[in-house]
XYZ file of N, CA and C in Angstrom:
429
model
N 53.650 67.591 86.136
C 54.370 68.842 86.179
C 55.661 68.633 86.981
N 56.770 69.049 86.402
C 58.062 68.880 87.053
C 58.581 70.214 87.548
N 59.224 70.167 88.684
C 59.864 71.345 89.251
C 61.362 71.079 89.291
N 62.151 72.018 88.832
C 63.598 71.852 88.891
C 64.116 72.707 90.031
N 64.894 72.092 90.922
C 65.480 72.890 91.987
C 66.830 73.415 91.528
N 67.490 74.172 92.368
C 68.745 74.823 91.989
C 69.853 73.849 91.629
N 69.801 72.654 92.124
C 70.853 71.683 91.847
C 70.641 70.976 90.515
N 69.507 71.203 89.872
C 69.251 70.602 88.580
C 68.410 69.340 88.647
N 68.207 68.775 89.834
C 67.370 67.584 89.924
C 65.906 67.999 89.819
N 65.081 67.088 89.362
C 63.672 67.412 89.177
C 62.815 66.607 90.142
N 61.736 67.217 90.552
C 60.738 66.597 91.415
C 59.379 66.951 90.839
N 58.452 66.053 90.983
C 57.094 66.404 90.585
C 56.508 67.299 91.670
N 55.443 67.975 91.324
C 54.774 68.833 92.293
C 54.309 68.010 93.487
N 53.773 66.815 93.229
C 53.294 65.966 94.316
C 54.439 65.494 95.209
N 55.622 65.223 94.618
C 56.784 64.838 95.419
C 57.193 65.968 96.355
N 57.224 67.181 95.823
C 57.580 68.331 96.651
C 56.543 68.569 97.733
N 55.292 68.404 97.378
C 54.220 68.584 98.355
C 54.332 67.544 99.470
N 54.635 66.294 99.105
C 54.801 65.234 100.099
C 55.996 65.520 101.001
N 57.090 65.984 100.406
C 58.291 66.328 101.170
C 57.987 67.420 102.187
N 57.336 68.480 101.745
C 57.002 69.602 102.629
C 56.038 69.144 103.722
N 55.084 68.292 103.372
C 54.117 67.786 104.349
C 54.807 66.924 105.407
N 55.708 66.049 104.967
C 56.445 65.199 105.910
C 57.282 66.035 106.874
N 57.965 67.024 106.332
C 58.806 67.879 107.171
C 57.937 68.701 108.123
N 56.830 69.224 107.619
C 55.935 70.018 108.471
C 55.379 69.172 109.609
N 55.071 67.910 109.329
C 54.593 67.021 110.383
C 55.635 66.811 111.455
N 56.877 66.679 111.041
C 57.965 66.491 112.001
C 58.193 67.746 112.833
N 58.095 68.901 112.201
C 58.360 70.164 112.895
C 57.114 70.748 113.565
N 56.003 70.011 113.550
C 54.740 70.547 114.058
C 54.783 70.896 115.539
N 55.533 70.142 116.318
C 55.679 70.466 117.743
C 57.044 69.978 118.213
N 57.478 70.551 119.304
C 58.791 70.193 119.830
C 58.835 68.726 120.260
N 57.759 68.242 120.841
C 57.746 66.856 121.311
C 57.774 65.871 120.138
N 57.045 66.174 119.066
C 57.063 65.312 117.880
C 58.461 65.318 117.268
N 59.050 66.510 117.166
C 60.388 66.630 116.593
C 61.403 65.830 117.409
N 61.380 65.992 118.723
C 62.340 65.265 119.579
C 62.161 63.761 119.476
N 60.925 63.302 119.376
C 60.667 61.868 119.240
C 61.221 61.338 117.918
N 61.021 62.093 116.838
C 61.549 61.688 115.531
C 63.081 61.664 115.541
N 63.679 62.696 116.102
C 65.142 62.772 116.156
C 65.691 61.620 116.987
N 65.068 61.347 118.124
C 65.531 60.252 118.973
C 65.402 58.911 118.253
N 64.312 58.713 117.511
C 64.111 57.462 116.777
C 65.187 57.279 115.707
N 65.493 58.334 114.972
C 66.530 58.253 113.934
C 67.884 58.001 114.580
N 68.174 58.720 115.655
C 69.460 58.561 116.336
C 69.605 57.139 116.873
N 68.552 56.616 117.507
C 68.598 55.254 118.051
C 68.800 54.215 116.956
N 68.214 54.445 115.804
C 68.312 53.502 114.690
C 69.727 53.447 114.111
N 70.408 54.581 114.069
C 71.687 54.668 113.364
C 72.903 54.858 114.259
N 72.724 54.987 115.558
C 73.829 55.296 116.453
C 74.838 54.152 116.548
N 76.065 54.547 116.871
C 77.140 53.584 117.116
C 77.830 53.973 118.419
N 78.432 52.997 119.064
C 79.182 53.274 120.293
C 80.480 53.983 119.925
N 80.867 54.954 120.748
C 82.111 55.696 120.527
C 82.956 55.643 121.794
N 84.202 55.995 121.651
C 85.126 55.985 122.787
C 84.646 56.949 123.863
N 84.866 56.616 125.137
C 84.391 57.473 126.235
C 84.893 58.915 126.183
N 86.074 59.154 125.654
C 86.621 60.511 125.615
C 86.245 61.299 124.385
N 85.416 60.737 123.528
C 85.046 61.416 122.294
C 84.163 62.616 122.612
N 84.625 63.817 122.240
C 83.904 65.052 122.547
C 82.560 65.098 121.836
N 82.487 64.562 120.619
C 81.255 64.640 119.840
C 80.120 63.867 120.480
N 80.439 62.896 121.323
C 79.376 62.076 121.900
C 79.128 62.357 123.368
N 79.845 63.297 123.968
C 79.642 63.553 125.386
C 78.341 64.306 125.610
N 77.589 63.984 126.659
C 76.301 64.631 126.891
C 76.476 66.084 127.314
N 75.536 66.908 126.903
C 75.567 68.321 127.247
C 74.738 68.582 128.495
N 73.672 67.845 128.653
C 72.799 68.023 129.801
C 72.455 66.654 130.383
N 71.961 66.614 131.613
C 71.588 65.330 132.211
C 70.553 64.570 131.388
N 69.712 65.282 130.634
C 68.706 64.611 129.815
C 69.346 63.806 128.688
N 70.577 64.169 128.304
C 71.270 63.475 127.222
C 72.059 62.270 127.713
N 71.981 61.951 129.017
C 72.732 60.814 129.549
C 72.400 59.511 128.838
N 71.159 59.367 128.388
C 70.761 58.150 127.693
C 71.548 57.982 126.393
N 72.020 59.084 125.813
C 72.772 59.039 124.566
C 74.279 59.112 124.779
N 74.718 59.146 126.030
C 76.150 59.201 126.325
C 76.814 57.926 125.820
N 77.968 58.092 125.224
C 78.703 56.941 124.706
C 78.289 56.525 123.316
N 77.364 57.274 122.722
C 76.912 56.965 121.371
C 77.046 58.185 120.483
N 77.206 57.947 119.211
C 77.266 59.021 118.240
C 76.634 58.550 116.939
N 76.240 59.495 116.128
C 75.689 59.183 114.818
C 76.829 59.280 113.809
N 77.129 58.197 113.102
C 78.208 58.275 112.114
C 77.813 59.216 110.977
N 78.725 60.074 110.588
C 78.414 61.020 109.516
C 78.215 60.306 108.182
N 78.699 59.085 108.087
C 78.464 58.310 106.867
C 76.994 57.916 106.725
N 76.222 58.009 107.792
C 74.803 57.646 107.767
C 73.888 58.844 107.503
N 74.453 60.007 107.220
C 73.622 61.195 107.030
C 72.709 61.080 105.812
N 73.134 60.360 104.782
C 72.247 60.177 103.628
C 71.008 59.379 104.034
N 71.165 58.405 104.934
C 70.015 57.648 105.430
C 69.076 58.545 106.234
N 69.655 59.490 106.966
C 68.842 60.440 107.733
C 67.991 61.265 106.777
N 68.602 61.781 105.719
C 67.861 62.596 104.759
C 66.803 61.775 104.027
N 67.111 60.524 103.730
C 66.152 59.665 103.030
C 64.895 59.424 103.858
N 65.000 59.515 105.154
C 63.826 59.311 106.022
C 62.726 60.312 105.703
N 63.112 61.509 105.244
C 62.152 62.544 104.853
C 62.096 62.702 103.335
N 62.614 61.737 102.598
C 62.641 61.769 101.127
C 63.410 62.966 100.585
N 64.419 63.384 101.314
C 65.270 64.490 100.887
C 66.403 63.896 100.065
N 66.651 64.490 98.902
C 67.668 63.942 98.006
C 69.072 64.150 98.581
N 69.967 63.300 98.136
C 71.345 63.313 98.621
C 72.075 64.606 98.256
N 71.599 65.319 97.247
C 72.259 66.572 96.867
C 72.061 67.676 97.906
N 71.252 67.422 98.930
C 71.079 68.369 100.035
C 72.064 68.115 101.175
N 72.899 67.098 101.034
C 73.870 66.773 102.079
C 74.817 67.936 102.395
N 75.267 68.726 101.406
C 76.106 69.882 101.748
C 75.430 70.887 102.681
N 74.112 70.960 102.644
C 73.395 71.844 103.565
C 73.594 71.348 104.991
N 73.510 70.023 105.173
C 73.735 69.455 106.501
C 75.148 69.756 106.973
N 76.140 69.547 106.085
C 77.532 69.819 106.457
C 77.729 71.289 106.831
N 77.122 72.188 106.066
C 77.269 73.617 106.351
C 76.656 73.971 107.705
N 75.476 73.425 108.001
C 74.828 73.693 109.284
C 75.628 73.079 110.438
N 76.231 71.920 110.193
C 77.042 71.278 111.228
C 78.285 72.115 111.526
N 78.898 72.663 110.500
C 80.071 73.533 110.705
C 79.713 74.769 111.519
N 78.493 75.255 111.374
C 78.066 76.444 112.110
C 77.685 76.135 113.554
N 77.505 74.872 113.879
C 77.142 74.496 115.241
C 78.332 74.734 116.159
N 78.085 75.248 117.354
C 79.155 75.649 118.270
C 80.125 74.518 118.591
N 79.677 73.282 118.574
C 80.559 72.159 118.915
C 81.614 71.909 117.838
N 81.412 72.450 116.647
C 82.330 72.173 115.541
C 82.919 73.432 114.917
N 82.861 74.566 115.617
C 83.416 75.803 115.087
C 84.903 75.702 114.812
N 85.621 75.089 115.724
C 87.071 75.056 115.588
C 87.583 73.782 114.909
N 86.709 73.006 114.301
C 87.110 71.769 113.651
C 87.702 72.057 112.277
N 88.843 71.453 112.016
C 89.440 71.553 110.681
C 88.808 70.528 109.747
N 88.558 69.348 110.280
C 87.935 68.278 109.503
C 86.617 67.916 110.165
N 85.701 67.428 109.371
C 84.408 67.040 109.920
C 84.577 65.766 110.745
N 83.832 65.631 111.821
C 83.978 64.473 112.702
C 83.427 63.200 112.064
N 83.906 62.066 112.557
C 83.401 60.776 112.080
C 82.024 60.490 112.667
N 81.770 61.010 113.874
C 80.461 60.863 114.509
C 80.052 62.198 115.109
N 78.750 62.383 115.249
C 78.247 63.581 115.931
C 77.339 63.135 117.063
N 77.355 63.892 118.133
C 76.542 63.580 119.296
C 75.087 63.945 119.091
N 74.266 63.482 120.007
C 72.824 63.706 119.904
C 72.479 65.188 119.914
N 73.093 65.944 120.800
C 72.767 67.371 120.933
C 73.030 68.116 119.632
N 74.177 67.876 119.022
C 74.515 68.531 117.751
C 73.582 68.049 116.646
N 73.305 66.750 116.623
C 72.420 66.196 115.607
C 71.031 66.798 115.690
N 70.505 66.911 116.901
C 69.162 67.472 117.084
C 69.102 68.924 116.617
N 70.091 69.707 116.983
C 70.098 71.126 116.616
C 70.255 71.324 115.114
N 71.171 70.575 114.523
C 71.469 70.751 113.097
C 70.339 70.213 112.224
N 69.783 69.078 112.577
C 68.720 68.511 111.752
C 67.518 69.443 111.650
N 67.161 70.096 112.737
C 66.047 71.048 112.695
C 66.291 72.168 111.707
N 67.500 72.698 111.695
C 67.846 73.769 110.754
C 67.789 73.266 109.315
N 68.303 72.067 109.096
C 68.312 71.501 107.746
C 66.886 71.268 107.257
N 66.048 70.698 108.102
C 64.666 70.441 107.699
C 63.937 71.740 107.361
N 64.163 72.780 108.140
C 63.520 74.073 107.847
C 64.009 74.642 106.519
N 65.307 74.542 106.262
C 65.856 75.061 105.001
C 65.303 74.311 103.799
N 65.263 72.994 103.888
C 64.747 72.195 102.775
C 63.267 72.475 102.570
N 62.521 72.572 103.666
C 61.091 72.899 103.565
C 60.893 74.243 102.882
N 61.633 75.249 103.312
C 61.493 76.585 102.736
C 61.891 76.615 101.266
N 62.852 75.804 100.902
C 63.301 75.745 99.509
C 62.205 75.188 98.603
N 61.424 74.249 99.112
C 60.409 73.594 98.296
C 59.025 74.226 98.411
N 58.868 75.215 99.265
C 57.587 75.917 99.352
C 57.440 76.856 98.166
N 56.272 76.889 97.596
C 56.022 77.802 96.481
C 55.721 79.204 96.995
N 55.285 79.288 98.231
C 54.913 80.555 98.826
C 56.083 81.116 99.631
N 56.420 82.341 99.395
C 57.491 82.985 100.140
C 56.885 84.006 101.103
N 57.335 83.960 102.333
C 56.858 84.881 103.351
C 58.045 85.679 103.843
N 57.868 86.970 103.918
C 58.952 87.814 104.407
C 58.471 88.631 105.597
N 59.412 89.172 106.311
C 59.104 89.966 107.483
C 58.288 91.205 107.121
N 58.550 91.786 105.957
C 57.873 92.999 105.540
C 56.366 92.807 105.394
N 55.939 91.583 105.138
C 54.512 91.316 105.016
C 53.787 91.417 106.345
N 54.516 91.336 107.443
C 53.890 91.353 108.770
C 54.129 92.654 109.509
N 55.088 93.430 109.077
C 55.448 94.651 109.809
C 54.708 95.833 109.255
C-alpha cells in the first residue's frame, strides 16, 4: 500500500510507520532528544570564525559547541538520519527563518549554531511526524 504525501512522493505504509516510530523515539524525552542532537551536531560540525554570530554560545552549557557550526549544506544528511526525504528541506529552512537568531537575516547563513539547530530540529521533527500520522488530534477533542 502506497501513501502519497503533498509533495507527490510516495512512501509505503511501513516506511511511514518506521519514520514516525524513529521520530517518536527521538522525541520521547528531552535527554534522548538532546543526546541525538548533540551526536548529529558532533558528526557534522565544522570550525567557524570566532566572531561568527551563528556559532556563538547562548549559555554556559553550550561552551562545548563554541567555535563550531553545522554547515547548512549538511542539512540533507541531518534529515536522512531519520529517513526524512529531501523534499522536506524547505520545512527546515522555514523553521530556521522563524528562529529568533535569524529573524533579521536577508540570506540564510552558511552555518548554524548548536542552539538554533537544537530548537529548529525539534520543530521540524514534530511537523514531519504529524504530517505522516494517520490520526489527527485537535484541541476540541480534549476541551
